[in-house]
CSV table of C-alpha atoms (C1' of nucleotides) in Angstrom, one decimal:
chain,number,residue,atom,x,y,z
A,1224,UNK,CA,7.7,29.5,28.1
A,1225,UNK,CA,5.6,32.2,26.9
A,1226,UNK,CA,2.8,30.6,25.3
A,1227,UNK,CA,1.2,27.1,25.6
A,1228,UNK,CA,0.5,24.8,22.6
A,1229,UNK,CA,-2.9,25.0,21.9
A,1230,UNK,CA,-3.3,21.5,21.5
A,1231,UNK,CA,-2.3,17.9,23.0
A,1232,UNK,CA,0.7,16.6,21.2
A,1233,UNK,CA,-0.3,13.0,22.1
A,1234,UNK,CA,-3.8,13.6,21.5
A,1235,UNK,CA,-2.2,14.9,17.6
A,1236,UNK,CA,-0.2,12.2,17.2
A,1237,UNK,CA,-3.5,9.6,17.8
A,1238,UNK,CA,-4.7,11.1,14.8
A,1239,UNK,CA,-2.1,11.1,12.9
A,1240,UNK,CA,-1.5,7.6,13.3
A,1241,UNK,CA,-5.1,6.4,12.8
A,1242,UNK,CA,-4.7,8.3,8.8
A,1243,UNK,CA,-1.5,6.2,8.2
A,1244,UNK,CA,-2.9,3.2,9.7
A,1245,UNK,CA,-6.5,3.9,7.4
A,1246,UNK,CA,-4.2,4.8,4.4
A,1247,UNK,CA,-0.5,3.9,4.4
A,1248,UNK,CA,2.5,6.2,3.9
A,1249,UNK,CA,1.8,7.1,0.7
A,1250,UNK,CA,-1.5,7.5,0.3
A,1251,UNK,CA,-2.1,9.8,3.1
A,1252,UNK,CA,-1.2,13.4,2.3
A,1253,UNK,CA,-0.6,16.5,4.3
A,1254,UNK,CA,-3.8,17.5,4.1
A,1255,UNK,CA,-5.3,14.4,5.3
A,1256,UNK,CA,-2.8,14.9,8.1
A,1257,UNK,CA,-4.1,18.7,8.6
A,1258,UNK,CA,-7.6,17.8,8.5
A,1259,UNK,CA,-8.4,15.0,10.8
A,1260,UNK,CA,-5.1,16.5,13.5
A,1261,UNK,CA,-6.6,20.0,13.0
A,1262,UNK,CA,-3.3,21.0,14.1
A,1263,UNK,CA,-1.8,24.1,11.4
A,1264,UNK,CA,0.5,23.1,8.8
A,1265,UNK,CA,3.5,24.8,10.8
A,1266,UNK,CA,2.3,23.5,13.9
A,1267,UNK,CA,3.1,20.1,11.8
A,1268,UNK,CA,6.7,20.2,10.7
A,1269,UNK,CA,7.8,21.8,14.1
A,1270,UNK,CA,6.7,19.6,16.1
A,1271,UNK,CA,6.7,16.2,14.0
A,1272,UNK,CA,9.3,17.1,11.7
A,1273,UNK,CA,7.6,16.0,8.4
A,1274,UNK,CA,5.8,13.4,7.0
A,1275,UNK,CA,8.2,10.6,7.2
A,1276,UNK,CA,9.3,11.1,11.0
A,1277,UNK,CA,5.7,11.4,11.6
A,1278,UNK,CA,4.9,8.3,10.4
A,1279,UNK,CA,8.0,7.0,12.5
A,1280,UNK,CA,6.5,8.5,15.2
A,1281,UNK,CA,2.7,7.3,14.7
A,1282,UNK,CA,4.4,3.6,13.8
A,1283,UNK,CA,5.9,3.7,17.2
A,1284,UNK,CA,3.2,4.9,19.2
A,1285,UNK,CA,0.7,1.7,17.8
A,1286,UNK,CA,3.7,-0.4,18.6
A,1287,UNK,CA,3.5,1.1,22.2
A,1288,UNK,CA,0.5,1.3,22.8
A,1289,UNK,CA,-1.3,-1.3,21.0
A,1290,UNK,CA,1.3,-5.0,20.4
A,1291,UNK,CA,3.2,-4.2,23.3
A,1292,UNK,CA,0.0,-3.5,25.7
A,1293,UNK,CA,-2.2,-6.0,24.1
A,1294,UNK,CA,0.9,-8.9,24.4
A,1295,UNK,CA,1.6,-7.9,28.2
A,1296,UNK,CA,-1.5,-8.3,29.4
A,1297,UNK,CA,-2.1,-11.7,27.8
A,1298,UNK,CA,1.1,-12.7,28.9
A,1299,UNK,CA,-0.4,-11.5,32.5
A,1300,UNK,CA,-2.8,-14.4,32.4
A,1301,UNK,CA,-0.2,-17.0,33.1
A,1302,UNK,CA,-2.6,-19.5,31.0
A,1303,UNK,CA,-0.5,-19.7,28.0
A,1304,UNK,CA,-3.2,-21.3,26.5
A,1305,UNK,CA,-5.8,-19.2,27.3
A,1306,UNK,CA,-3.7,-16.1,26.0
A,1307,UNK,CA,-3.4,-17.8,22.3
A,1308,UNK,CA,-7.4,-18.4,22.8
A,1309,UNK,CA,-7.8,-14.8,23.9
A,1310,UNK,CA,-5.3,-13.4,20.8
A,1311,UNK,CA,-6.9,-14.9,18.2
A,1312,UNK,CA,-10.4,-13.9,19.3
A,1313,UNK,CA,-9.5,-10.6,20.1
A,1314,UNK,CA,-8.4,-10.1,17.0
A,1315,UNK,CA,-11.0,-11.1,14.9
A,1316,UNK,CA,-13.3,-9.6,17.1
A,1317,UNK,CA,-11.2,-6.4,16.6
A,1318,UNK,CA,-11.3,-6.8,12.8
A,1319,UNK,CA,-14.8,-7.3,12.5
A,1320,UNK,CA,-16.0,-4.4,14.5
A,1321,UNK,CA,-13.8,-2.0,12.7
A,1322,UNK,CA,-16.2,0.1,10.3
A,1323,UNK,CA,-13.2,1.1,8.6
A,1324,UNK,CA,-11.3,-1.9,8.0
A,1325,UNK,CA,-8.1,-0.5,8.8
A,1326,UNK,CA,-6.3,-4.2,9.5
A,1327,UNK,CA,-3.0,-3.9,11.9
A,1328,UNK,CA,-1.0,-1.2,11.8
A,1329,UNK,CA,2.1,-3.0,12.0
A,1330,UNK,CA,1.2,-5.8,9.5
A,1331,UNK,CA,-0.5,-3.4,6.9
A,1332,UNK,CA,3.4,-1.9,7.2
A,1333,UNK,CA,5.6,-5.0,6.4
A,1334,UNK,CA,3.6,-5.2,3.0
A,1335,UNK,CA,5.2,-1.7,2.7
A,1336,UNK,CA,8.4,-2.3,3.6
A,1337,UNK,CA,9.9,-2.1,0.5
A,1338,UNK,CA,9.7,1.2,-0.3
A,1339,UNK,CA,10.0,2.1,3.8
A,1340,UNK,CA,13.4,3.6,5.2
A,1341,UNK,CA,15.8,1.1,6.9
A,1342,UNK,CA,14.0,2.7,9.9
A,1343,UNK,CA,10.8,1.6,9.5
A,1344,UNK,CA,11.5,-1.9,8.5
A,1345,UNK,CA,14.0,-2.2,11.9
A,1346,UNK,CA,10.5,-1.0,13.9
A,1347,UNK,CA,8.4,-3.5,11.6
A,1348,UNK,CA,10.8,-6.8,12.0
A,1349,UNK,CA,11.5,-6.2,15.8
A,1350,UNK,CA,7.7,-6.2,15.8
A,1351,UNK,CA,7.1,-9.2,14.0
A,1352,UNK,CA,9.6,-10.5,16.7
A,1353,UNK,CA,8.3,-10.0,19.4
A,1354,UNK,CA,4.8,-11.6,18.4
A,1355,UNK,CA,6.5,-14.3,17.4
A,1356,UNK,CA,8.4,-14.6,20.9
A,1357,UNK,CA,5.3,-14.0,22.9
A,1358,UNK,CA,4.0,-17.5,20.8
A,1359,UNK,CA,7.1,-19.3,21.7
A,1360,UNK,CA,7.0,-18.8,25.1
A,1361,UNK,CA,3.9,-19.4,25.5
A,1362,UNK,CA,4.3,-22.9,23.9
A,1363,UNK,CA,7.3,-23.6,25.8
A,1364,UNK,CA,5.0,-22.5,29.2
A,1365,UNK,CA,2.6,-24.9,28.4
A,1366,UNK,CA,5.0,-27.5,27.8
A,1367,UNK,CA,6.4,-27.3,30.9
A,1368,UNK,CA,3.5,-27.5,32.6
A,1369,UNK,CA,2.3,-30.6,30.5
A,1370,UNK,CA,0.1,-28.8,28.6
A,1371,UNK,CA,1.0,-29.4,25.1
A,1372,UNK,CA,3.1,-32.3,24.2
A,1373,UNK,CA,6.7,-32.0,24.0
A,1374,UNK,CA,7.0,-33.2,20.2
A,1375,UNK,CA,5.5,-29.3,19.6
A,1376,UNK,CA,8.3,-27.8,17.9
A,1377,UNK,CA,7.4,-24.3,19.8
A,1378,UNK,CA,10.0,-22.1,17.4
A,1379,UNK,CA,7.9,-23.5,14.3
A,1380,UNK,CA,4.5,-23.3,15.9
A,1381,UNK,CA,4.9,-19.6,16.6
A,1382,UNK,CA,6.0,-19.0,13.4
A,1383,UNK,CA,2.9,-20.7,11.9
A,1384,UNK,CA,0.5,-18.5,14.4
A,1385,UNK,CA,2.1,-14.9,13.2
A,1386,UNK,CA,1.8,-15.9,9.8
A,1387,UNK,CA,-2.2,-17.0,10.7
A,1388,UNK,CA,-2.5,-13.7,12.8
A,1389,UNK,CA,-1.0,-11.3,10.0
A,1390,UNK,CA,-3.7,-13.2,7.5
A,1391,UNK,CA,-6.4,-12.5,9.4
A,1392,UNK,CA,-5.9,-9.0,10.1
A,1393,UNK,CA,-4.8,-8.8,6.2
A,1394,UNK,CA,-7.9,-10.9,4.6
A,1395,UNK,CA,-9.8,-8.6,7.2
A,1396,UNK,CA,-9.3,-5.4,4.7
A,1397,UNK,CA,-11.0,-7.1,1.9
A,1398,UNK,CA,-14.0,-8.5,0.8
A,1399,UNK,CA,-13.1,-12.0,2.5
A,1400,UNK,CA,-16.2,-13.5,4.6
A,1401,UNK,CA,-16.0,-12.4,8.6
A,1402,UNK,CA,-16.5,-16.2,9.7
A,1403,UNK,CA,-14.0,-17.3,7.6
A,1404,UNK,CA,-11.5,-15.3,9.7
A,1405,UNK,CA,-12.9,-17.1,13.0
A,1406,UNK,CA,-12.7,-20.0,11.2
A,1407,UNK,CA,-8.8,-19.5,10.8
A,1408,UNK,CA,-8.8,-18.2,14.6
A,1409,UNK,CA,-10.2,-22.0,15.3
A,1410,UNK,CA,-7.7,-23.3,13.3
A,1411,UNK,CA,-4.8,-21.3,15.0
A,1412,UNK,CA,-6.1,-22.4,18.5
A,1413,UNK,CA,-6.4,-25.9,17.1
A,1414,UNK,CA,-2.6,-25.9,16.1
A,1415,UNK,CA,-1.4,-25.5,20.4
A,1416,UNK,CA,-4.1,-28.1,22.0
A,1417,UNK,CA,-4.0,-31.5,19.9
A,1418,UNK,CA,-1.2,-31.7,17.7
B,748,UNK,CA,-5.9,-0.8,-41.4
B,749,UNK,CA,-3.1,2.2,-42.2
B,750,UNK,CA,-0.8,1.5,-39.7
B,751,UNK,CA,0.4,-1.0,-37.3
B,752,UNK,CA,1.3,0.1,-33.7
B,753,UNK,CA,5.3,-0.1,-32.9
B,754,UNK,CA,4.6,-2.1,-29.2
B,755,UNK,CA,2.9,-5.7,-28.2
B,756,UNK,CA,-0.2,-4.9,-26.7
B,757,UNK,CA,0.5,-8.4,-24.1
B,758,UNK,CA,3.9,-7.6,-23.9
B,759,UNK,CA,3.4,-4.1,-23.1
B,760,UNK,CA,0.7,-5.0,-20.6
B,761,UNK,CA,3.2,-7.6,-19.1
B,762,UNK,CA,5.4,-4.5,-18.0
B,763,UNK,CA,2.5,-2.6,-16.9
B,764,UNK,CA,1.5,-5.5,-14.7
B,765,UNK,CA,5.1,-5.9,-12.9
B,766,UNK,CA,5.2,-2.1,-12.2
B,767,UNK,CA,1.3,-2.4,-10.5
B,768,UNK,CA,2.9,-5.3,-8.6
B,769,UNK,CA,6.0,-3.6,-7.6
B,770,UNK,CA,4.3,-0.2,-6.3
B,771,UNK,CA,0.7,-1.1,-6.0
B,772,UNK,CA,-1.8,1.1,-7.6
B,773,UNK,CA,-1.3,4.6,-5.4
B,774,UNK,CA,2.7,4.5,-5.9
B,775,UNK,CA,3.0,3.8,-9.1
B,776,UNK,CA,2.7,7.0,-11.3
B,777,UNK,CA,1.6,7.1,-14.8
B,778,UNK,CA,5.8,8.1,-15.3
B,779,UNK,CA,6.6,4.9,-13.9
B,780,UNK,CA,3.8,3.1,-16.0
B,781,UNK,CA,5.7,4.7,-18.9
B,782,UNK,CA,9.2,4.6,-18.9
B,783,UNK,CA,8.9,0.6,-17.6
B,784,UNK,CA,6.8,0.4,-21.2
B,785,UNK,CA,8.4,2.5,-23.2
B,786,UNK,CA,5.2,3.2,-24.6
B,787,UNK,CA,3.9,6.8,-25.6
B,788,UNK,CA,1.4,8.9,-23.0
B,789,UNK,CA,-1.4,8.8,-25.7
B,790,UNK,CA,-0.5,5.4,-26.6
B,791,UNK,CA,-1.1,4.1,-22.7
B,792,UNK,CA,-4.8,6.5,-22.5
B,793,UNK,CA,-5.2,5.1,-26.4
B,794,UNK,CA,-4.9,1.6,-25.4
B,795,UNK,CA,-5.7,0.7,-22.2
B,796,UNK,CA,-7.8,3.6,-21.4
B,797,UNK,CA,-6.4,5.1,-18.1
B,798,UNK,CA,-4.3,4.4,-14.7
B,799,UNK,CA,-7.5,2.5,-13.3
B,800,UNK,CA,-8.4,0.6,-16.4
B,801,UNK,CA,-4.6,-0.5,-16.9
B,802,UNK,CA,-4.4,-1.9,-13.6
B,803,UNK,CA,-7.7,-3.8,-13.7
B,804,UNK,CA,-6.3,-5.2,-17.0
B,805,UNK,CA,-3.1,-5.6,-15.2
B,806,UNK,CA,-4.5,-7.8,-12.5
B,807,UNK,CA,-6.8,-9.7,-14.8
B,808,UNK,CA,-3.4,-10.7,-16.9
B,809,UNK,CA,-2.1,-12.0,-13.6
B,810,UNK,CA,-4.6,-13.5,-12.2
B,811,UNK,CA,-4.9,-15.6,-15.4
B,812,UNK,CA,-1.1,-16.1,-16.2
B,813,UNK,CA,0.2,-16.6,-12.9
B,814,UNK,CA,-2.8,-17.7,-10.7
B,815,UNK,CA,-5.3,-19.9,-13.0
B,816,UNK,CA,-2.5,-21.7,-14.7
B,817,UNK,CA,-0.3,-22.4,-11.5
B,818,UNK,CA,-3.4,-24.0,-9.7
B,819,UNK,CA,-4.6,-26.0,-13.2
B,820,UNK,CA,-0.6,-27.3,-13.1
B,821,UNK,CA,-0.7,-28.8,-9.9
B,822,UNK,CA,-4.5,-30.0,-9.9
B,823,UNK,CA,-3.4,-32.1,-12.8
B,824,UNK,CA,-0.6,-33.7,-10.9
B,825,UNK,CA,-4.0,-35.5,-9.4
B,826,UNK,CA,-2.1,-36.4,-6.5
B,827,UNK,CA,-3.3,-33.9,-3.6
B,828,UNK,CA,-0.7,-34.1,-0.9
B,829,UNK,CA,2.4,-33.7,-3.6
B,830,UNK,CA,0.3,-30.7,-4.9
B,831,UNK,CA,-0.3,-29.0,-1.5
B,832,UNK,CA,3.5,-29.4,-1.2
B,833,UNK,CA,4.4,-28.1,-4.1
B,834,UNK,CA,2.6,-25.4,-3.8
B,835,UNK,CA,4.2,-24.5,-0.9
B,836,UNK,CA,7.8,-25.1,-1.8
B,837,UNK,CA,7.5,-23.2,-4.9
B,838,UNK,CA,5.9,-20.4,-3.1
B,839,UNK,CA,8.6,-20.1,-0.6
B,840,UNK,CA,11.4,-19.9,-4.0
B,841,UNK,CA,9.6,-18.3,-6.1
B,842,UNK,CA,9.4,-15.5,-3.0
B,843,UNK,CA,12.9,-16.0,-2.2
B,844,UNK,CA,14.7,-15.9,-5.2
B,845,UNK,CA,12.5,-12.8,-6.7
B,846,UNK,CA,15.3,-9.8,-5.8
B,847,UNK,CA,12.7,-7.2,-5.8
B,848,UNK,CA,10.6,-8.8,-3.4
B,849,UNK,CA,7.6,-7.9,-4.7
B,850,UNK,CA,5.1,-10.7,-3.2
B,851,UNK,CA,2.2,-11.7,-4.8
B,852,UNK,CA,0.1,-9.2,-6.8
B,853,UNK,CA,-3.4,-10.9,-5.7
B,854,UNK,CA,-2.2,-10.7,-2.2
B,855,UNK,CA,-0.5,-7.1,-2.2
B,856,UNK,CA,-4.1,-6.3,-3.5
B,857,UNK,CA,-6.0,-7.5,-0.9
B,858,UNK,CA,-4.4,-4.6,1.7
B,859,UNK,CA,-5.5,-2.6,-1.2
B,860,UNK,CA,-9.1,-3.2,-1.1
B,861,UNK,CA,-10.4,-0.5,1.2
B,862,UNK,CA,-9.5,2.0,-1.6
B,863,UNK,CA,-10.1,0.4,-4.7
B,864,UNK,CA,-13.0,0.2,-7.0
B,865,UNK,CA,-15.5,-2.4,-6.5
B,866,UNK,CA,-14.5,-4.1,-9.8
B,867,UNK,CA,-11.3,-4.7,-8.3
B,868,UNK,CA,-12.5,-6.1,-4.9
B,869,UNK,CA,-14.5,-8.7,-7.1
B,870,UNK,CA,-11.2,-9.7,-8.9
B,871,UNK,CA,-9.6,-10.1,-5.5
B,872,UNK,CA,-12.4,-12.0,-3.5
B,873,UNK,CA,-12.9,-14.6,-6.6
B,874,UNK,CA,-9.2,-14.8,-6.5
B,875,UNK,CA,-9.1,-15.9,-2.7
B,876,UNK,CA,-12.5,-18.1,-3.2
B,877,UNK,CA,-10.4,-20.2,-6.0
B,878,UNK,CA,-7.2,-20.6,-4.4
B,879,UNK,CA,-9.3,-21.8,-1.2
B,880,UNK,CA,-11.4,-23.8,-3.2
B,881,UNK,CA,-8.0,-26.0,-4.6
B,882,UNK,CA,-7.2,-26.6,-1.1
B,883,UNK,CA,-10.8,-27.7,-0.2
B,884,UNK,CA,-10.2,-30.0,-3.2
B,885,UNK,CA,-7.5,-31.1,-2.5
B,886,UNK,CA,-8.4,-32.0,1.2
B,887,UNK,CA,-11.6,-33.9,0.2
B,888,UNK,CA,-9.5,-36.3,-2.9
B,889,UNK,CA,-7.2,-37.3,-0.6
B,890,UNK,CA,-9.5,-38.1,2.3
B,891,UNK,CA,-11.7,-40.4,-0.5
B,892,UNK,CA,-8.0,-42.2,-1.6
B,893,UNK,CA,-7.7,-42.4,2.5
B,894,UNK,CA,-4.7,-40.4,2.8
B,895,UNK,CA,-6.2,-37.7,5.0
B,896,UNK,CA,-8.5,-39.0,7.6
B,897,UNK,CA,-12.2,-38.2,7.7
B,898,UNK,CA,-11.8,-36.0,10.4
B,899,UNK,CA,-10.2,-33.0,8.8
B,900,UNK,CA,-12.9,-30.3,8.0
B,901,UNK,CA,-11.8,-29.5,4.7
B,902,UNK,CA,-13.3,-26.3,4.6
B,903,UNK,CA,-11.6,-25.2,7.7
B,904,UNK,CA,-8.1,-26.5,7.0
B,905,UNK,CA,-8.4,-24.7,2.9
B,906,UNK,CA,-9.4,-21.3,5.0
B,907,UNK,CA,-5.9,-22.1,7.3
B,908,UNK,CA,-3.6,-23.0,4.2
B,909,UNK,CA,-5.1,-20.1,2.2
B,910,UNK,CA,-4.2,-18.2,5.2
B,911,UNK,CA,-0.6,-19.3,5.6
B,912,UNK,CA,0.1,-19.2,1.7
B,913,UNK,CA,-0.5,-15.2,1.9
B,914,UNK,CA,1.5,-14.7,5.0
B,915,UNK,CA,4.6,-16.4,3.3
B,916,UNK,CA,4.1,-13.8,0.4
B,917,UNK,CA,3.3,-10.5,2.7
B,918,UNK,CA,5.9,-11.6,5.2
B,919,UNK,CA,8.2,-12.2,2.1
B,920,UNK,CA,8.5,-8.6,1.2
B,921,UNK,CA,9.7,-7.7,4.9
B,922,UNK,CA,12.9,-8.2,6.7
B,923,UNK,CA,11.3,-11.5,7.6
B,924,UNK,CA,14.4,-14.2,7.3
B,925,UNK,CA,13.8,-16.6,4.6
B,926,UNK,CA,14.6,-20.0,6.8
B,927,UNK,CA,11.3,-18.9,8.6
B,928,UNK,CA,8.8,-19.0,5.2
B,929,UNK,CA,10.2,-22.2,4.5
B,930,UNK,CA,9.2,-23.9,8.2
B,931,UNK,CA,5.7,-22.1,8.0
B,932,UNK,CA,5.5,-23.8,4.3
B,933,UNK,CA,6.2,-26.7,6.6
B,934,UNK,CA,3.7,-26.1,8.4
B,935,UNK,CA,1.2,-25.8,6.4
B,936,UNK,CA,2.3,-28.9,4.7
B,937,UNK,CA,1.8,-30.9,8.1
B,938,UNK,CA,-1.4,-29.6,8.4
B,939,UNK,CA,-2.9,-31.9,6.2
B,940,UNK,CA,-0.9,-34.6,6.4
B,941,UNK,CA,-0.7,-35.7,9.8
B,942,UNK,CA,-3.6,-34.4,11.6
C,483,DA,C1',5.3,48.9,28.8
C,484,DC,C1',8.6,46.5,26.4
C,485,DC,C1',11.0,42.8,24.9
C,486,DT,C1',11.5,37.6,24.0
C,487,DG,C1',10.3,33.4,22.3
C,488,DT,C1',6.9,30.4,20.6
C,489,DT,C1',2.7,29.3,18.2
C,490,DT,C1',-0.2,30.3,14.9
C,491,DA,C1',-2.2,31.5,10.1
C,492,DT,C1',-1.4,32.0,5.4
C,493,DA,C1',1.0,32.8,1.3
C,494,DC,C1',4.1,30.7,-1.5
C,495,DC,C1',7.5,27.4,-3.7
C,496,DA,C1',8.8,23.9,-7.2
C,497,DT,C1',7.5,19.4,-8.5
C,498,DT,C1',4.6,15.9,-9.6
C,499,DC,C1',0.0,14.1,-10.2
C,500,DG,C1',-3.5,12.0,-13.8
C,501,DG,C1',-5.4,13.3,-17.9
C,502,DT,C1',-6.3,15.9,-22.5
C,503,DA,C1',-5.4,18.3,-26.8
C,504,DT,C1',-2.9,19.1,-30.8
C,505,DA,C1',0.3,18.7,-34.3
C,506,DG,C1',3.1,15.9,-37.1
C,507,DA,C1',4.8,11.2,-38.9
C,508,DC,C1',3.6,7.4,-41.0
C,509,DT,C1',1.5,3.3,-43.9
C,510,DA,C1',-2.2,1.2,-46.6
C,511,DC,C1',-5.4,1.8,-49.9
C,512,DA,C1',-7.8,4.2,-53.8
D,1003,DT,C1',-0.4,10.7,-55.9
D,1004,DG,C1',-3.7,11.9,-53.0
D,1005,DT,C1',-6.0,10.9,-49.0
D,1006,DA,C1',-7.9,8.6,-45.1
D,1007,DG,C1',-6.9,6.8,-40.8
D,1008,DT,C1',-4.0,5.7,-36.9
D,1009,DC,C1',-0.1,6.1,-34.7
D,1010,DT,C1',3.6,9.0,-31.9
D,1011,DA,C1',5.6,13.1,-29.8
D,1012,DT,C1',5.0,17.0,-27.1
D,1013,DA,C1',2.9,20.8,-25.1
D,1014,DC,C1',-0.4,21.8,-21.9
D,1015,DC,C1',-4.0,21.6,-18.2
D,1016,DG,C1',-5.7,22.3,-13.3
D,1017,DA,C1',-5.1,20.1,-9.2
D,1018,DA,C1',-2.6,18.2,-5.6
D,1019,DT,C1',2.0,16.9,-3.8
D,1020,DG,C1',5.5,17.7,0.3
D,1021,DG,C1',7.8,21.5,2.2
D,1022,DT,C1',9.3,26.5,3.4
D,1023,DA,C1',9.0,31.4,4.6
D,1024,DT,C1',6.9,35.2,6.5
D,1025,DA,C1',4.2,37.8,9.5
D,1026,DA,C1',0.8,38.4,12.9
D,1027,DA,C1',-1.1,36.9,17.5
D,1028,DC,C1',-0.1,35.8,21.9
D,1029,DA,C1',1.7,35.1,27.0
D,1030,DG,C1',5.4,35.4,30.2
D,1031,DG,C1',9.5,37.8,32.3
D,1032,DT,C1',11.7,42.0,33.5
DNA sequence: ACCTGTTTATACCATTCGGTATAGACTACA
DNA sequence: TGTAGTCTATACCGAATGGTATAAACAGGT
């Protein structure tokens, strides 16, 4: 190796993947990329590829680093209903703070999907999955432990609570009110502990 | 008047509409705008003025055509439970059966907002106010007939189902399967009729 | 000191972007 | 039959698009 890279290829691909996740695929350009990485534009394509495997790449790393983290640890409470509490709060607390309104990554994606490569939608749907999964089980934990009656269909529940998640983080973009999105949080909650 | 134009202003507008929808504002180029038309490049700038001007047009016509008079259809079943459900149901077919999955145009706009005008951010947020205001509607007829109880916050549960109705339509345009928007239409439907 | 291999910086590429200007085609009216 | 007024077709604009090529700067191995 004769010569180090002068910069941190994780640190780069951070970056990169907080302009896709501001702007979407298409909307962020090469220079946006170039700007905010500060990385040169061959220093781009040689290491990342190009655009699209970048985006791959960045789409990946929030999957890593952010759904799969975020879902371990709540599933480390072993308080199923605690980690839905804990979720839906996070997240709104997360969307609110947010100067930037940036949403999810993954969910500002499965709007995108149609004009995404069979790739990205494979990443997108095994992401939507797994959220979904993390519900389930967690209604099926509860269950057993008498927590939640057993009339709870948990494979319908979870999908309700994705689809109220995804909302949240969605409405979050826009001009929608910030209680209102707490107000759905509630609701979410609400949907595990009487019914 | 010397001479007529050769093209439907509405009709023209129409196509203009489903190509915004399609795309969303960034994607779709001014070549798209025109061959879906068939219209001229003067006659587009002539007419409606610009990319920007056409799609705030655009999503005026749909928020009138498709939102106003879909809403006005079902408040005038004056039964508030069927109308819930029906709004629901056709959601999930009209999502289904649509081959280019295109969604919703309100709701594709409402990841948009971050990077659109304030005009269209106004468009958007009174679009979300009405739809949650014919669920609040909705919610408070049916508890004075007595077929909701009094319990139900209607304000909370409109926020939910406004909630749920754009996750069907976001997660619609994904490689989400199509058995699931149908149980969280289900869902949503349960919402306000048991609890 | 001289290669070797990698990273830089920069120039360059064709294409497309949104938007404008201009010239010609056309109909209605005088 | 002008002629006025509005349409269409097309050329054109500078800027930005994603992507490539080239050449200099650099550190390690021998």
């Amino acid at each position: 190796m004769p010569w180090e890279k002068s910069f941190d290829e994780e640190v780069t691909l951070e970056k990169a993947m907080h302009v896709f996740w501001e702007k979407g695929f298409d909307s962020a350009s090469i220079a946006d990329l170039l700007d905010r990485t500060g990385i040169n534009r061959g220093s781009l394509y040689n290491t990342f590829g190009g655009k699209q495997a970048l985006f791959v790449k960045a789409l990946l790393k929030y999957d890593q680093d952010k759904r799969r983290t975020a879902l371990a640890e709540l599933e480390a409470l072993d308080d199923p209903q605690r980690a839905v509490g804990e979720f839906f709060d996070n997240m709104v607390a997360v969307t609110i703070e947010d100067p930037e309104r940036k949403g999810c990554f993954l969910f500002n994606t499965v709007l995108e999907c149609p004009t995404h490569e069979p790739e990205v939608n494979e990443i997108v749907a095994n992401g939507l999955r797994e959220i979904e999964a993390f519900f389930r089980r967690c209604i099926e934990v509860a269950q057993a432990r008498d927590d939640i009656p057993k009339s709870v269909d948990p494979s319908a529940k979870a999908k309700a609570l994705l689809a109220l998640a995804l909302a949240i983080r969605v409405l979050g973009r826009s001009p929608y009110c910030d209680e209102g999105l707490q107000t759905i949080a509630n609701e979410a909650k609400a949907l595990i502990s009487s019914s």
